[in-house]
Short mmCIF file of C-alpha atoms and ligand atoms in Angstrom, two decimals:
data_model
loop_
_atom_site.label_atom_id
_atom_site.label_comp_id
_atom_site.label_asym_id
_atom_site.label_seq_id
_atom_site.Cartn_x
_atom_site.Cartn_y
_atom_site.Cartn_z
CA MET B 105 14.02 28.15 -14.74
CA SER B 106 11.62 26.33 -17.00
CA GLU B 107 8.41 25.17 -15.33
CA LYS B 108 7.48 21.54 -15.63
CA PRO B 109 4.66 20.90 -18.09
CA ARG B 110 1.54 19.74 -16.29
CA TYR B 111 -0.66 16.71 -16.81
CA TYR B 112 -4.06 16.31 -15.16
CA ILE B 113 -5.61 12.87 -15.51
CA THR B 114 -8.81 11.48 -13.99
CA THR B 115 -10.64 8.18 -13.55
CA PRO B 116 -14.43 8.05 -13.39
CA ILE B 117 -15.59 8.37 -9.81
CA TYR B 118 -17.10 5.01 -8.98
CA TYR B 119 -20.56 4.37 -7.58
CA VAL B 120 -20.46 3.06 -4.07
CA ASN B 121 -23.46 0.78 -4.53
CA ASP B 122 -21.14 -2.20 -4.75
CA ASP B 123 -17.58 -3.37 -4.05
CA PRO B 124 -14.79 -2.58 -6.50
CA HIS B 125 -14.13 -5.21 -9.16
CA ILE B 126 -11.74 -5.79 -12.01
CA GLY B 127 -13.44 -3.21 -14.25
CA HIS B 128 -12.81 -0.41 -11.76
CA ALA B 129 -9.26 -1.58 -11.18
CA TYR B 130 -8.70 -1.59 -14.96
CA THR B 131 -9.64 2.04 -15.56
CA THR B 132 -7.64 3.26 -12.58
CA LEU B 133 -4.68 1.11 -13.65
CA ALA B 134 -4.64 2.71 -17.09
CA CYS B 135 -4.56 6.14 -15.44
CA ASP B 136 -1.91 5.08 -12.95
CA VAL B 137 0.37 3.87 -15.73
CA LEU B 138 -0.08 7.14 -17.62
CA ALA B 139 0.46 9.20 -14.47
CA ARG B 140 3.65 7.31 -13.66
CA PHE B 141 4.85 7.55 -17.26
CA LYS B 142 4.32 11.32 -17.32
CA ARG B 143 6.06 11.80 -13.97
CA LEU B 144 9.09 9.87 -15.24
CA ASP B 145 8.95 11.99 -18.38
CA GLY B 146 9.27 15.21 -16.39
CA PHE B 147 5.65 16.30 -16.00
CA ASP B 148 3.95 17.79 -12.96
CA VAL B 149 1.13 15.24 -12.71
CA HIS B 150 -2.17 15.49 -10.93
CA PHE B 151 -3.92 12.13 -10.85
CA LEU B 152 -7.45 12.06 -9.48
CA THR B 153 -9.81 9.25 -8.58
CA GLY B 154 -12.70 8.96 -6.14
CA THR B 155 -16.24 7.87 -5.45
CA ASP B 156 -19.67 8.95 -6.70
CA GLU B 157 -21.91 8.78 -3.67
CA HIS B 158 -25.24 10.47 -4.36
CA GLY B 159 -28.32 9.46 -6.32
CA GLN B 160 -31.09 6.93 -6.25
CA LYS B 161 -28.91 3.91 -7.00
CA VAL B 162 -26.71 4.47 -3.96
CA GLU B 163 -29.71 5.44 -1.82
CA LYS B 164 -31.38 2.14 -2.73
CA ALA B 165 -28.22 0.13 -2.02
CA ALA B 166 -27.98 1.76 1.43
CA ASP B 167 -31.61 0.92 2.01
CA VAL B 168 -31.03 -2.74 1.14
CA ALA B 169 -28.03 -2.77 3.50
CA GLY B 170 -30.30 -1.28 6.19
CA ILE B 171 -28.07 1.68 7.01
CA ASP B 172 -28.32 5.39 6.34
CA PRO B 173 -26.71 6.54 3.10
CA LYS B 174 -23.90 8.50 4.74
CA ALA B 175 -22.73 5.56 6.88
CA PHE B 176 -23.11 3.27 3.88
CA THR B 177 -21.09 5.49 1.56
CA ASP B 178 -18.36 5.90 4.20
CA LYS B 179 -18.01 2.15 4.33
CA VAL B 180 -18.02 1.38 0.61
CA SER B 181 -15.93 4.40 -0.37
CA GLN B 182 -13.24 3.10 1.97
CA ARG B 183 -13.13 -0.15 -0.01
CA PHE B 184 -12.29 1.83 -3.15
CA ARG B 185 -9.58 3.61 -1.21
CA ASP B 186 -8.19 0.28 0.00
CA LEU B 187 -7.94 -0.92 -3.59
CA LEU B 188 -5.50 1.90 -4.35
CA GLY B 189 -2.91 0.47 -1.98
CA ALA B 190 -3.52 -3.09 -3.08
CA MET B 191 -2.92 -2.20 -6.74
CA ASN B 192 -0.06 0.24 -6.04
CA PHE B 193 -1.95 3.17 -7.57
CA SER B 194 -0.26 6.56 -7.27
CA ASN B 195 -3.21 8.97 -7.23
CA ASP B 196 -2.59 12.47 -5.90
CA ASP B 197 -6.13 13.05 -4.67
CA PHE B 198 -9.23 11.01 -3.83
CA ILE B 199 -12.52 12.86 -4.08
CA ARG B 200 -15.87 11.91 -2.56
CA THR B 201 -18.95 13.72 -3.81
CA THR B 202 -20.25 13.94 -0.22
CA GLU B 203 -17.33 16.19 0.78
CA ASP B 204 -18.00 19.86 1.58
CA ARG B 205 -15.50 21.06 -1.05
CA HIS B 206 -17.51 19.23 -3.69
CA ILE B 207 -20.97 20.30 -2.52
CA ALA B 208 -19.79 23.93 -2.62
CA SER B 209 -18.43 23.38 -6.12
CA VAL B 210 -21.62 21.78 -7.49
CA GLN B 211 -23.73 24.56 -6.05
CA ALA B 212 -21.40 27.10 -7.62
CA ILE B 213 -21.66 25.57 -11.10
CA TRP B 214 -25.44 25.46 -10.68
CA ALA B 215 -25.45 29.16 -9.77
CA ARG B 216 -23.42 29.95 -12.91
CA LEU B 217 -25.84 27.98 -15.08
CA ILE B 218 -28.85 29.75 -13.55
CA GLU B 219 -27.19 33.15 -13.95
CA ARG B 220 -26.54 32.42 -17.62
CA LYS B 221 -30.13 31.21 -18.07
CA GLU B 222 -28.96 27.74 -19.07
CA ILE B 223 -31.29 26.10 -16.55
CA TYR B 224 -35.08 26.57 -16.28
CA LEU B 225 -37.86 24.99 -14.20
CA GLY B 226 -40.28 22.65 -15.96
CA SER B 227 -41.63 19.18 -15.42
CA TYR B 228 -40.31 15.84 -16.56
CA ALA B 229 -42.35 12.93 -17.83
CA GLY B 230 -40.33 10.04 -19.20
CA TRP B 231 -38.31 6.91 -18.65
CA TYR B 232 -35.48 6.60 -16.15
CA ALA B 233 -33.05 3.76 -15.44
CA VAL B 234 -31.79 3.87 -11.88
CA ARG B 235 -28.98 1.42 -12.67
CA ASP B 236 -27.57 3.81 -15.29
CA GLU B 237 -28.85 6.95 -13.53
CA ALA B 238 -29.96 8.01 -17.01
CA PHE B 239 -33.07 9.24 -18.86
CA TYR B 240 -34.14 7.51 -22.07
CA GLY B 241 -36.50 8.29 -24.93
CA GLU B 242 -39.26 5.82 -25.80
CA GLY B 243 -37.55 5.04 -29.12
CA GLU B 244 -34.38 3.81 -27.41
CA LEU B 245 -36.17 1.14 -25.37
CA THR B 246 -36.83 -2.56 -25.93
CA LYS B 247 -39.02 -4.97 -23.95
CA ASP B 248 -37.98 -8.21 -22.28
CA ALA B 249 -40.07 -11.42 -22.26
CA ALA B 250 -42.02 -10.19 -19.22
CA GLY B 251 -42.87 -6.89 -20.93
CA GLN B 252 -40.43 -4.87 -18.80
CA ARG B 253 -38.98 -1.97 -20.78
CA LEU B 254 -35.19 -1.95 -20.98
CA ALA B 255 -32.61 0.71 -21.77
CA PRO B 256 -29.98 -0.06 -24.45
CA SER B 257 -27.63 -1.06 -21.59
CA GLY B 258 -30.14 -3.71 -20.47
CA ALA B 259 -31.11 -1.76 -17.36
CA PRO B 260 -34.85 -1.74 -16.51
CA VAL B 261 -36.49 1.68 -16.82
CA GLU B 262 -39.33 3.20 -14.80
CA TRP B 263 -41.75 5.99 -15.63
CA VAL B 264 -40.94 9.25 -13.87
CA GLU B 265 -43.22 12.27 -13.75
CA GLU B 266 -42.24 15.17 -11.55
CA PRO B 267 -41.27 18.85 -11.46
CA SER B 268 -37.69 19.24 -12.64
CA TYR B 269 -35.12 21.80 -13.61
CA PHE B 270 -33.81 21.42 -17.16
CA PHE B 271 -30.50 22.23 -18.74
CA ARG B 272 -30.83 23.71 -22.26
CA LEU B 273 -28.84 20.95 -23.90
CA SER B 274 -30.76 21.33 -27.17
CA ALA B 275 -29.20 24.77 -27.63
CA TRP B 276 -25.69 23.26 -27.54
CA GLN B 277 -25.97 20.86 -30.45
CA ASP B 278 -24.23 23.02 -33.06
CA ARG B 279 -21.61 24.31 -30.68
CA LEU B 280 -20.78 20.76 -29.60
CA LEU B 281 -20.44 19.62 -33.22
CA LYS B 282 -18.18 22.58 -33.92
CA PHE B 283 -16.14 21.75 -30.82
CA TYR B 284 -15.66 18.12 -31.96
CA GLU B 285 -14.63 19.29 -35.38
CA GLU B 286 -12.10 21.78 -34.06
CA ASN B 287 -10.74 19.28 -31.56
CA PRO B 288 -10.33 16.01 -33.45
CA ASP B 289 -8.49 14.40 -30.51
CA PHE B 290 -11.19 15.20 -27.97
CA ILE B 291 -12.85 11.77 -28.21
CA ALA B 292 -10.87 8.55 -28.60
CA PRO B 293 -10.78 5.95 -30.01
CA ASN B 294 -12.01 7.22 -33.35
CA SER B 295 -14.87 4.74 -33.68
CA ARG B 296 -16.32 6.11 -30.45
CA ARG B 297 -15.87 9.65 -31.70
CA ASN B 298 -18.01 8.83 -34.71
CA GLU B 299 -20.71 7.35 -32.47
CA VAL B 300 -20.85 10.46 -30.33
CA ILE B 301 -21.00 12.76 -33.34
CA SER B 302 -23.87 10.86 -34.89
CA PHE B 303 -25.71 10.86 -31.56
CA VAL B 304 -25.38 14.64 -31.30
CA LYS B 305 -26.33 15.11 -34.97
CA SER B 306 -29.50 13.11 -34.38
CA GLY B 307 -30.72 15.94 -32.13
CA LEU B 308 -30.38 16.79 -28.46
CA GLN B 309 -33.20 17.34 -26.00
CA ASP B 310 -33.05 19.48 -22.90
CA LEU B 311 -31.80 17.45 -19.98
CA SER B 312 -33.56 17.02 -16.65
CA VAL B 313 -31.04 18.04 -14.00
CA SER B 314 -32.98 17.78 -10.74
CA ARG B 315 -35.26 15.32 -8.97
CA VAL B 316 -37.85 15.73 -6.19
CA SER B 317 -38.76 12.10 -5.51
CA PHE B 318 -35.81 11.26 -3.26
CA LYS B 319 -33.43 13.17 -1.02
CA TRP B 320 -29.92 11.69 -1.35
CA GLY B 321 -28.22 14.39 -3.39
CA VAL B 322 -26.94 17.95 -3.38
CA PRO B 323 -29.84 20.34 -2.70
CA VAL B 324 -30.61 22.82 -5.48
CA PRO B 325 -29.61 26.26 -4.17
CA GLY B 326 -32.75 28.23 -3.28
CA ASP B 327 -35.13 25.32 -3.95
CA ASP B 328 -34.33 22.45 -1.66
CA ALA B 329 -37.34 20.39 -2.65
CA HIS B 330 -35.00 19.40 -5.50
CA VAL B 331 -31.74 17.50 -5.41
CA MET B 332 -29.38 17.78 -8.34
CA TYR B 333 -29.19 15.10 -11.00
CA VAL B 334 -26.38 12.79 -9.96
CA TRP B 335 -24.48 13.17 -13.25
CA LEU B 336 -24.27 16.97 -13.00
CA ASP B 337 -23.06 16.44 -9.43
CA ALA B 338 -20.60 13.67 -10.37
CA LEU B 339 -19.01 15.23 -13.47
CA THR B 340 -18.31 18.40 -11.54
CA ASN B 341 -15.86 16.44 -9.36
CA TYR B 342 -13.21 16.97 -12.02
CA ILE B 343 -13.21 20.72 -11.49
CA THR B 344 -13.77 20.54 -7.72
CA ALA B 345 -10.47 18.71 -7.42
CA ALA B 346 -8.81 21.47 -9.47
CA GLY B 347 -9.99 24.06 -6.95
CA PHE B 348 -13.33 25.19 -8.45
CA PRO B 349 -15.13 27.49 -7.69
CA ASP B 350 -11.94 29.44 -7.16
CA THR B 351 -11.20 29.90 -10.84
CA GLU B 352 -8.52 32.48 -10.03
CA SER B 353 -6.50 30.03 -7.95
CA GLU B 354 -3.08 28.87 -9.04
CA MET B 355 -4.33 25.29 -8.83
CA PHE B 356 -7.24 25.89 -11.19
CA ASN B 357 -5.14 27.76 -13.69
CA ARG B 358 -2.49 25.13 -13.56
CA TYR B 359 -4.61 22.02 -13.92
CA TRP B 360 -7.82 22.97 -15.70
CA PRO B 361 -8.67 21.99 -18.43
CA ALA B 362 -7.82 18.36 -17.65
CA ASP B 363 -5.59 16.57 -20.13
CA LEU B 364 -7.46 13.29 -20.02
CA HIS B 365 -10.66 11.86 -18.61
CA MET B 366 -10.36 8.07 -18.82
CA VAL B 367 -13.73 6.31 -18.85
CA GLY B 368 -15.37 3.05 -19.87
CA LYS B 369 -17.43 3.07 -23.07
CA ASP B 370 -20.64 2.88 -20.99
CA ILE B 371 -20.30 6.45 -19.78
CA LEU B 372 -18.84 8.16 -22.81
CA ARG B 373 -22.01 10.10 -23.66
CA PHE B 374 -22.00 11.78 -20.24
CA HIS B 375 -18.36 12.80 -20.63
CA ALA B 376 -18.28 13.72 -24.29
CA VAL B 377 -21.69 15.37 -24.66
CA TYR B 378 -23.17 16.55 -21.37
CA TRP B 379 -19.93 17.50 -19.65
CA PRO B 380 -18.48 19.82 -22.32
CA ALA B 381 -21.95 21.35 -22.73
CA PHE B 382 -22.25 22.01 -18.97
CA LEU B 383 -18.79 23.52 -18.89
CA MET B 384 -19.16 25.74 -21.94
CA ALA B 385 -22.57 26.85 -20.66
CA ALA B 386 -20.96 27.76 -17.33
CA GLY B 387 -18.23 29.74 -19.13
CA LEU B 388 -15.53 27.15 -18.39
CA GLU B 389 -13.20 25.30 -20.73
CA PRO B 390 -13.96 21.67 -21.68
CA PRO B 391 -11.35 18.98 -20.98
CA LYS B 392 -8.81 18.20 -23.69
CA ARG B 393 -9.56 14.54 -24.20
CA VAL B 394 -11.88 11.72 -23.21
CA PHE B 395 -10.77 8.15 -23.88
CA ALA B 396 -13.41 5.41 -23.72
CA HIS B 397 -11.95 1.97 -23.18
CA GLY B 398 -13.68 -1.36 -23.75
CA TRP B 399 -15.39 -3.85 -21.56
CA TRP B 400 -14.00 -6.95 -19.85
CA THR B 401 -15.80 -10.25 -19.93
CA ASN B 402 -14.86 -13.35 -17.91
CA GLU B 403 -14.06 -16.49 -19.93
CA GLY B 404 -16.42 -15.20 -22.60
CA GLN B 405 -19.28 -14.18 -20.29
CA LYS B 406 -20.53 -10.76 -19.25
CA ILE B 407 -19.26 -9.97 -15.75
CA SER B 408 -22.19 -9.64 -13.38
CA LYS B 409 -23.06 -10.21 -9.80
CA SER B 410 -26.07 -12.30 -10.74
CA LEU B 411 -23.93 -14.65 -12.86
CA GLY B 412 -21.55 -14.95 -9.89
CA ASN B 413 -18.47 -14.40 -12.09
CA VAL B 414 -17.29 -11.05 -10.79
CA ILE B 415 -13.48 -10.96 -10.85
CA SER B 416 -11.99 -9.52 -7.70
CA PRO B 417 -8.75 -7.62 -8.23
CA TYR B 418 -7.61 -8.92 -4.84
CA ASP B 419 -7.96 -12.52 -5.99
CA LEU B 420 -5.92 -11.86 -9.12
CA VAL B 421 -3.16 -10.19 -7.17
CA ASP B 422 -3.11 -13.02 -4.61
CA GLN B 423 -3.01 -15.67 -7.24
CA TYR B 424 -0.72 -14.19 -9.90
CA GLY B 425 1.09 -11.29 -8.26
CA LEU B 426 0.51 -7.57 -8.48
CA ASP B 427 2.80 -6.57 -11.34
CA GLN B 428 1.81 -9.66 -13.29
CA THR B 429 -1.84 -8.58 -13.03
CA ARG B 430 -1.00 -5.00 -14.00
CA TYR B 431 0.98 -6.23 -16.99
CA PHE B 432 -1.63 -8.68 -18.17
CA LEU B 433 -4.54 -6.23 -18.05
CA LEU B 434 -2.79 -3.72 -20.28
CA ARG B 435 -1.00 -6.20 -22.55
CA GLU B 436 -3.75 -8.67 -23.31
CA VAL B 437 -6.27 -6.42 -25.04
CA PRO B 438 -5.67 -3.54 -27.45
CA PHE B 439 -6.74 -0.64 -25.26
CA GLY B 440 -10.14 0.59 -26.40
CA ASN B 441 -11.37 -2.87 -27.45
CA ASP B 442 -13.44 -5.25 -25.38
CA GLY B 443 -11.43 -8.03 -23.80
CA ASP B 444 -11.86 -11.41 -22.31
CA PHE B 445 -10.21 -12.53 -19.12
CA SER B 446 -8.99 -16.08 -19.33
CA LYS B 447 -6.78 -17.85 -16.87
CA SER B 448 -4.88 -19.73 -19.55
CA SER B 449 -3.89 -16.60 -21.40
CA MET B 450 -2.86 -14.92 -18.13
CA ILE B 451 -0.58 -17.82 -17.32
CA SER B 452 0.83 -18.02 -20.79
CA ARG B 453 1.76 -14.33 -20.79
CA MET B 454 3.28 -14.58 -17.34
CA ASN B 455 5.39 -17.57 -18.24
CA ASN B 456 6.39 -16.55 -21.75
CA GLU B 457 6.69 -12.80 -21.62
CA LEU B 458 7.51 -12.07 -17.99
CA ALA B 459 9.36 -15.14 -16.72
CA ASN B 460 11.05 -16.38 -19.93
CA ASP B 461 11.61 -13.23 -21.95
CA TYR B 462 12.16 -10.49 -19.39
CA GLY B 463 12.95 -12.15 -16.05
CA ASN B 464 15.27 -14.69 -17.55
CA LEU B 465 17.19 -12.07 -19.51
CA ALA B 466 17.93 -10.09 -16.34
CA GLN B 467 18.64 -13.20 -14.29
CA ARG B 468 21.12 -14.72 -16.68
CA VAL B 469 23.01 -11.50 -17.40
CA LEU B 470 23.26 -10.51 -13.75
CA SER B 471 24.28 -14.02 -12.68
CA MET B 472 27.06 -14.03 -15.26
CA ILE B 473 28.33 -10.73 -13.87
CA THR B 474 28.21 -12.16 -10.35
CA LYS B 475 29.90 -15.43 -11.26
CA ASN B 476 32.47 -14.28 -13.76
CA LEU B 477 33.25 -10.72 -12.74
CA ASP B 478 32.84 -10.81 -8.95
CA GLY B 479 29.63 -8.86 -9.31
CA GLN B 480 31.37 -5.79 -10.74
CA MET B 481 30.21 -3.92 -13.78
CA PRO B 482 32.76 -4.59 -16.51
CA ALA B 483 34.58 -2.00 -18.61
CA GLN B 484 32.67 -1.27 -21.79
CA GLY B 485 35.50 -1.74 -24.29
CA ASP B 486 34.97 -1.18 -28.02
CA PHE B 487 31.48 -1.65 -29.39
CA THR B 488 30.75 -3.65 -32.51
CA ASP B 489 27.93 -2.69 -34.85
CA GLU B 490 25.76 -5.32 -33.24
CA ASP B 491 26.43 -3.86 -29.77
CA LYS B 492 25.61 -0.38 -31.04
CA ARG B 493 22.38 -1.54 -32.63
CA LEU B 494 21.10 -3.05 -29.38
CA LEU B 495 22.11 -0.04 -27.30
CA GLU B 496 20.52 2.29 -29.81
CA ALA B 497 17.27 0.30 -29.74
CA ALA B 498 17.23 0.46 -25.92
CA THR B 499 18.08 4.13 -25.54
CA SER B 500 15.55 5.25 -28.14
CA LEU B 501 12.66 3.60 -26.25
CA PRO B 502 11.36 6.83 -24.66
CA GLU B 503 10.96 8.42 -28.11
CA ILE B 504 9.27 5.31 -29.46
CA VAL B 505 6.96 4.72 -26.52
CA ARG B 506 5.98 8.35 -25.78
CA PRO B 507 3.58 8.86 -28.74
CA LEU B 508 2.03 5.44 -28.08
CA MET B 509 1.30 6.41 -24.49
CA ASP B 510 -0.11 9.75 -25.64
CA ALA B 511 -2.46 7.78 -27.87
CA GLN B 512 -3.25 5.41 -24.95
CA THR B 513 -2.15 2.35 -26.95
CA PHE B 514 -0.63 0.58 -23.97
CA HIS B 515 -0.44 -2.82 -25.65
CA GLU B 516 1.69 -1.35 -28.45
CA ALA B 517 3.92 0.48 -25.99
CA LEU B 518 4.57 -2.83 -24.22
CA GLU B 519 5.09 -4.62 -27.51
CA ARG B 520 7.77 -2.10 -28.50
CA ILE B 521 9.56 -2.65 -25.19
CA TRP B 522 9.33 -6.40 -25.75
CA VAL B 523 10.89 -6.04 -29.20
CA VAL B 524 14.03 -4.88 -27.39
CA ILE B 525 13.74 -7.64 -24.76
CA ARG B 526 13.56 -10.27 -27.49
CA ALA B 527 16.43 -8.65 -29.38
CA SER B 528 18.51 -8.79 -26.18
CA ASN B 529 17.82 -12.50 -25.75
CA ALA B 530 18.82 -13.12 -29.36
CA TYR B 531 21.98 -11.08 -28.74
CA VAL B 532 22.92 -13.16 -25.69
CA ASP B 533 22.47 -16.36 -27.67
CA HIS B 534 24.44 -15.04 -30.59
CA GLN B 535 27.32 -13.55 -28.57
CA ALA B 536 27.50 -16.57 -26.23
CA PRO B 537 29.36 -14.80 -23.39
CA TRP B 538 29.83 -18.18 -21.67
CA VAL B 539 32.13 -19.14 -24.56
CA LEU B 540 33.90 -15.76 -24.51
CA ARG B 541 34.70 -16.31 -20.83
CA LYS B 542 37.52 -18.58 -21.93
CA SER B 543 38.29 -17.36 -25.43
CA ASP B 544 38.12 -13.57 -25.01
CA PRO B 545 37.41 -12.28 -21.47
CA PRO B 546 37.52 -8.53 -22.38
CA ARG B 547 34.93 -9.14 -25.10
CA MET B 548 32.76 -11.01 -22.59
CA GLY B 549 32.96 -7.88 -20.42
CA THR B 550 31.78 -5.72 -23.30
CA VAL B 551 28.89 -8.06 -24.09
CA LEU B 552 27.77 -8.11 -20.46
CA TYR B 553 28.13 -4.33 -20.27
CA VAL B 554 25.92 -3.89 -23.34
CA LEU B 555 23.35 -6.24 -21.86
CA ALA B 556 23.35 -4.64 -18.40
CA GLU B 557 22.95 -1.21 -20.02
CA THR B 558 20.08 -2.50 -22.12
CA ILE B 559 18.38 -4.01 -19.07
CA ARG B 560 18.79 -0.68 -17.26
CA CYS B 561 16.89 1.08 -20.08
CA LEU B 562 14.23 -1.64 -20.14
CA ALA B 563 13.68 -1.53 -16.38
CA ILE B 564 13.34 2.26 -16.50
CA MET B 565 10.74 1.89 -19.25
CA THR B 566 8.70 -0.79 -17.49
CA GLN B 567 8.41 1.20 -14.24
CA PRO B 568 4.99 2.71 -15.07
CA PHE B 569 3.53 -0.73 -15.80
CA MET B 570 5.29 -2.82 -13.16
CA PRO B 571 6.66 -0.40 -10.57
CA GLU B 572 7.79 -2.89 -7.94
CA SER B 573 9.44 -5.45 -10.22
CA SER B 574 11.18 -2.71 -12.18
CA ARG B 575 12.40 -1.20 -8.92
CA GLN B 576 13.90 -4.54 -7.93
CA MET B 577 15.58 -4.83 -11.30
CA LEU B 578 17.05 -1.31 -11.04
CA ASP B 579 18.19 -2.06 -7.47
CA GLN B 580 19.97 -5.14 -8.75
CA LEU B 581 21.79 -2.93 -11.26
CA ALA B 582 22.64 -0.48 -8.43
CA VAL B 583 20.89 2.36 -10.29
CA PRO B 584 20.42 5.21 -7.79
CA PRO B 585 16.86 6.48 -7.18
CA ASP B 586 17.60 9.76 -8.95
CA GLY B 587 18.82 7.93 -12.05
CA ARG B 588 15.49 6.32 -12.95
CA SER B 589 13.66 8.95 -15.01
CA PHE B 590 13.48 8.74 -18.80
CA SER B 591 16.03 11.49 -19.20
CA SER B 592 18.52 9.36 -17.22
CA ILE B 593 18.45 6.78 -19.98
CA ALA B 594 20.77 8.90 -22.08
CA THR B 595 22.75 10.52 -19.29
CA ASN B 596 23.25 8.08 -16.39
CA LYS B 597 25.00 5.10 -17.91
CA LEU B 598 26.20 2.26 -15.69
CA MET B 599 29.70 2.88 -14.33
CA PRO B 600 32.34 0.18 -14.80
CA GLY B 601 33.51 -1.10 -11.42
CA THR B 602 30.13 -0.59 -9.72
CA VAL B 603 29.44 -3.50 -7.40
CA LEU B 604 26.06 -5.11 -8.04
CA PRO B 605 24.08 -6.87 -5.33
CA ARG B 606 23.47 -10.62 -5.67
CA PRO B 607 20.72 -11.09 -8.30
CA GLN B 608 17.37 -12.59 -7.45
CA GLY B 609 14.63 -13.89 -9.72
CA ILE B 610 11.85 -11.36 -10.21
CA PHE B 611 9.17 -13.10 -12.26
CA PRO B 612 8.29 -16.61 -11.09
CA ARG B 613 7.09 -19.24 -13.52
CA PHE B 614 3.79 -20.99 -13.07
CA SER B 615 4.08 -24.76 -13.17
CA ASP B 616 1.78 -26.89 -15.29
CA GLU B 617 -0.09 -28.03 -12.15
CA GLU B 618 -0.66 -24.46 -11.02
CA ALA B 619 -1.73 -23.53 -14.51
CA SER B 620 -4.35 -26.24 -14.63
CA ALA B 621 -5.55 -25.78 -11.01
O1 ME8 S 45 -20.56 4.97 -14.04
N1 ME8 S 45 -14.91 -3.66 -17.93
O2 ME8 S 45 -19.64 4.52 -11.98
P1 ME8 S 45 -19.46 2.93 -12.03
C1 ME8 S 45 -14.21 -2.52 -18.00
N2 ME8 S 45 -20.36 6.86 -11.08
N3 ME8 S 45 -14.44 -1.45 -17.23
C2 ME8 S 45 -15.44 -1.51 -16.33
C3 ME8 S 45 -16.23 -2.69 -16.21
C4 ME8 S 45 -15.92 -3.80 -17.06
N4 ME8 S 45 -16.59 -4.96 -17.03
N5 ME8 S 45 -17.15 -2.45 -15.24
C5 ME8 S 45 -16.91 -1.17 -14.77
C6 ME8 S 45 -20.23 5.31 -12.91
N6 ME8 S 45 -15.89 -0.61 -15.44
C7 ME8 S 45 -20.34 6.76 -12.50
C8 ME8 S 45 -19.19 7.54 -13.10
S1 ME8 S 45 -17.82 9.82 -13.49
C9 ME8 S 45 -18.14 11.45 -13.32
C10 ME8 S 45 -19.22 9.02 -12.79
C11 ME8 S 45 -15.32 0.73 -15.19
O3 ME8 S 45 -19.10 2.54 -10.64
C12 ME8 S 45 -15.41 1.62 -16.42
O4 ME8 S 45 -14.46 2.64 -16.30
O5 ME8 S 45 -20.62 2.29 -12.66
C13 ME8 S 45 -16.77 2.23 -16.28
O6 ME8 S 45 -16.91 3.40 -17.04
C14 ME8 S 45 -16.79 2.52 -14.81
O7 ME8 S 45 -16.11 1.39 -14.21
C15 ME8 S 45 -18.22 2.63 -14.28
O8 ME8 S 45 -18.14 2.75 -12.89
#
């Protein structure tokens, strides 16, 4: 028996200093769609998300809230967990960095790095941005009008001087460059890959990996005056969830190295430079790929709490519907680019692409079967070239969409599915089954069969993006639950005579008043 190929995909683990917003939902959505796609394509998928709970930033947020960090992280981490249900995310595991399994794992990677002499004790004097939990060199900083020094991200920096353990990052420069060269797909998109390579070429300094000035972190084994740098702690979550430190386990051998770490462009350096260096230094394999997606703005403005324009995923789902929100986020912006959220473009996509193109296609075909054929799937009859062309376009969708998903070009994958949706609408108009009803009933049956078959393929393909709406569509075609994987497209055709349930509209239209509200 052949074993299923495996696919291990991760989101960043989110800081619990604040509530989840659209940016967090976006990254996890991209992973959810990939995880669902791979499951339907026959993979054994492990999809991980979670929360990053240590460090100064979270400690300070707990302090502001007036509760101890553990109680604070319990509370906020739960909100990230709640989002999973609200967005219909299908993660297999949720990791918190405050869990025992993770603390044991971080201490084990530390021990490996010490044993291999990759970490030494020194002292740090330099700039630190708590908001980014990152160290910066003087040359990277700018000053604002008040003279406050700022990191390239805009975060204020403070001077830090304290004893610290260092990771010998400088010694990894050449090996990292060689690794990028030998693994051209490791960093995507390509423009980001070039940025990382030029950063590494410009020279790497040893990295401070412990702090003594606060307590909210994993203690350094054997020297508990120090807590570990939150990024060493956080990145390690990806191997903790694969069973580290038990590198002999079936789980670890099965899932590590991860197939894809999905991240926002803000944290690419940590994932594409520090993380493979930590892993190689610890004698472990680096992940296969890191994809850095772009940044959302709201009606042209940066999303920030202080501007009061944070977009809540809950509000979007309430207002527009869950699958509509999922569709919009991945269709609107070429994945990898920055994108702007605008209400008018959300409504226009929902009305044009979901309600008119897709929903209306299913609704009119299924209603014709109900009205004219007593709700029974017609006999297929003889296919014309035009019938064959449409069926061929629909059944070849897995082959067309698969490489696009492997390249994380979700917008193109959706566009290719919509090419078939638009072709189906053109086919209905051209074949005019409502005319055939009188002139040639058997031909009407064939046309409706071709259309129902095409909709079956389309609904199977849209499952990763819009799981609930696609499920309803497949239910309305009486497709059994075990006939919904990609391989069923070719093998489980609709059976003439099958009785279909009464069709119901799936994608509502937004009226002009709602659109302008
Ligand atoms: O960086 N647009 O956590 P974080 C798009 N704990 N994506 C956005 C976004 C926006 N406006 N805002 C946030 C951390 N994101 C670390 C990660 S991983 C080992 C540790 C998404 O809570 C995007 O994926 O600040 C970004 O990389 C991530 O949230 C940052 O989440």
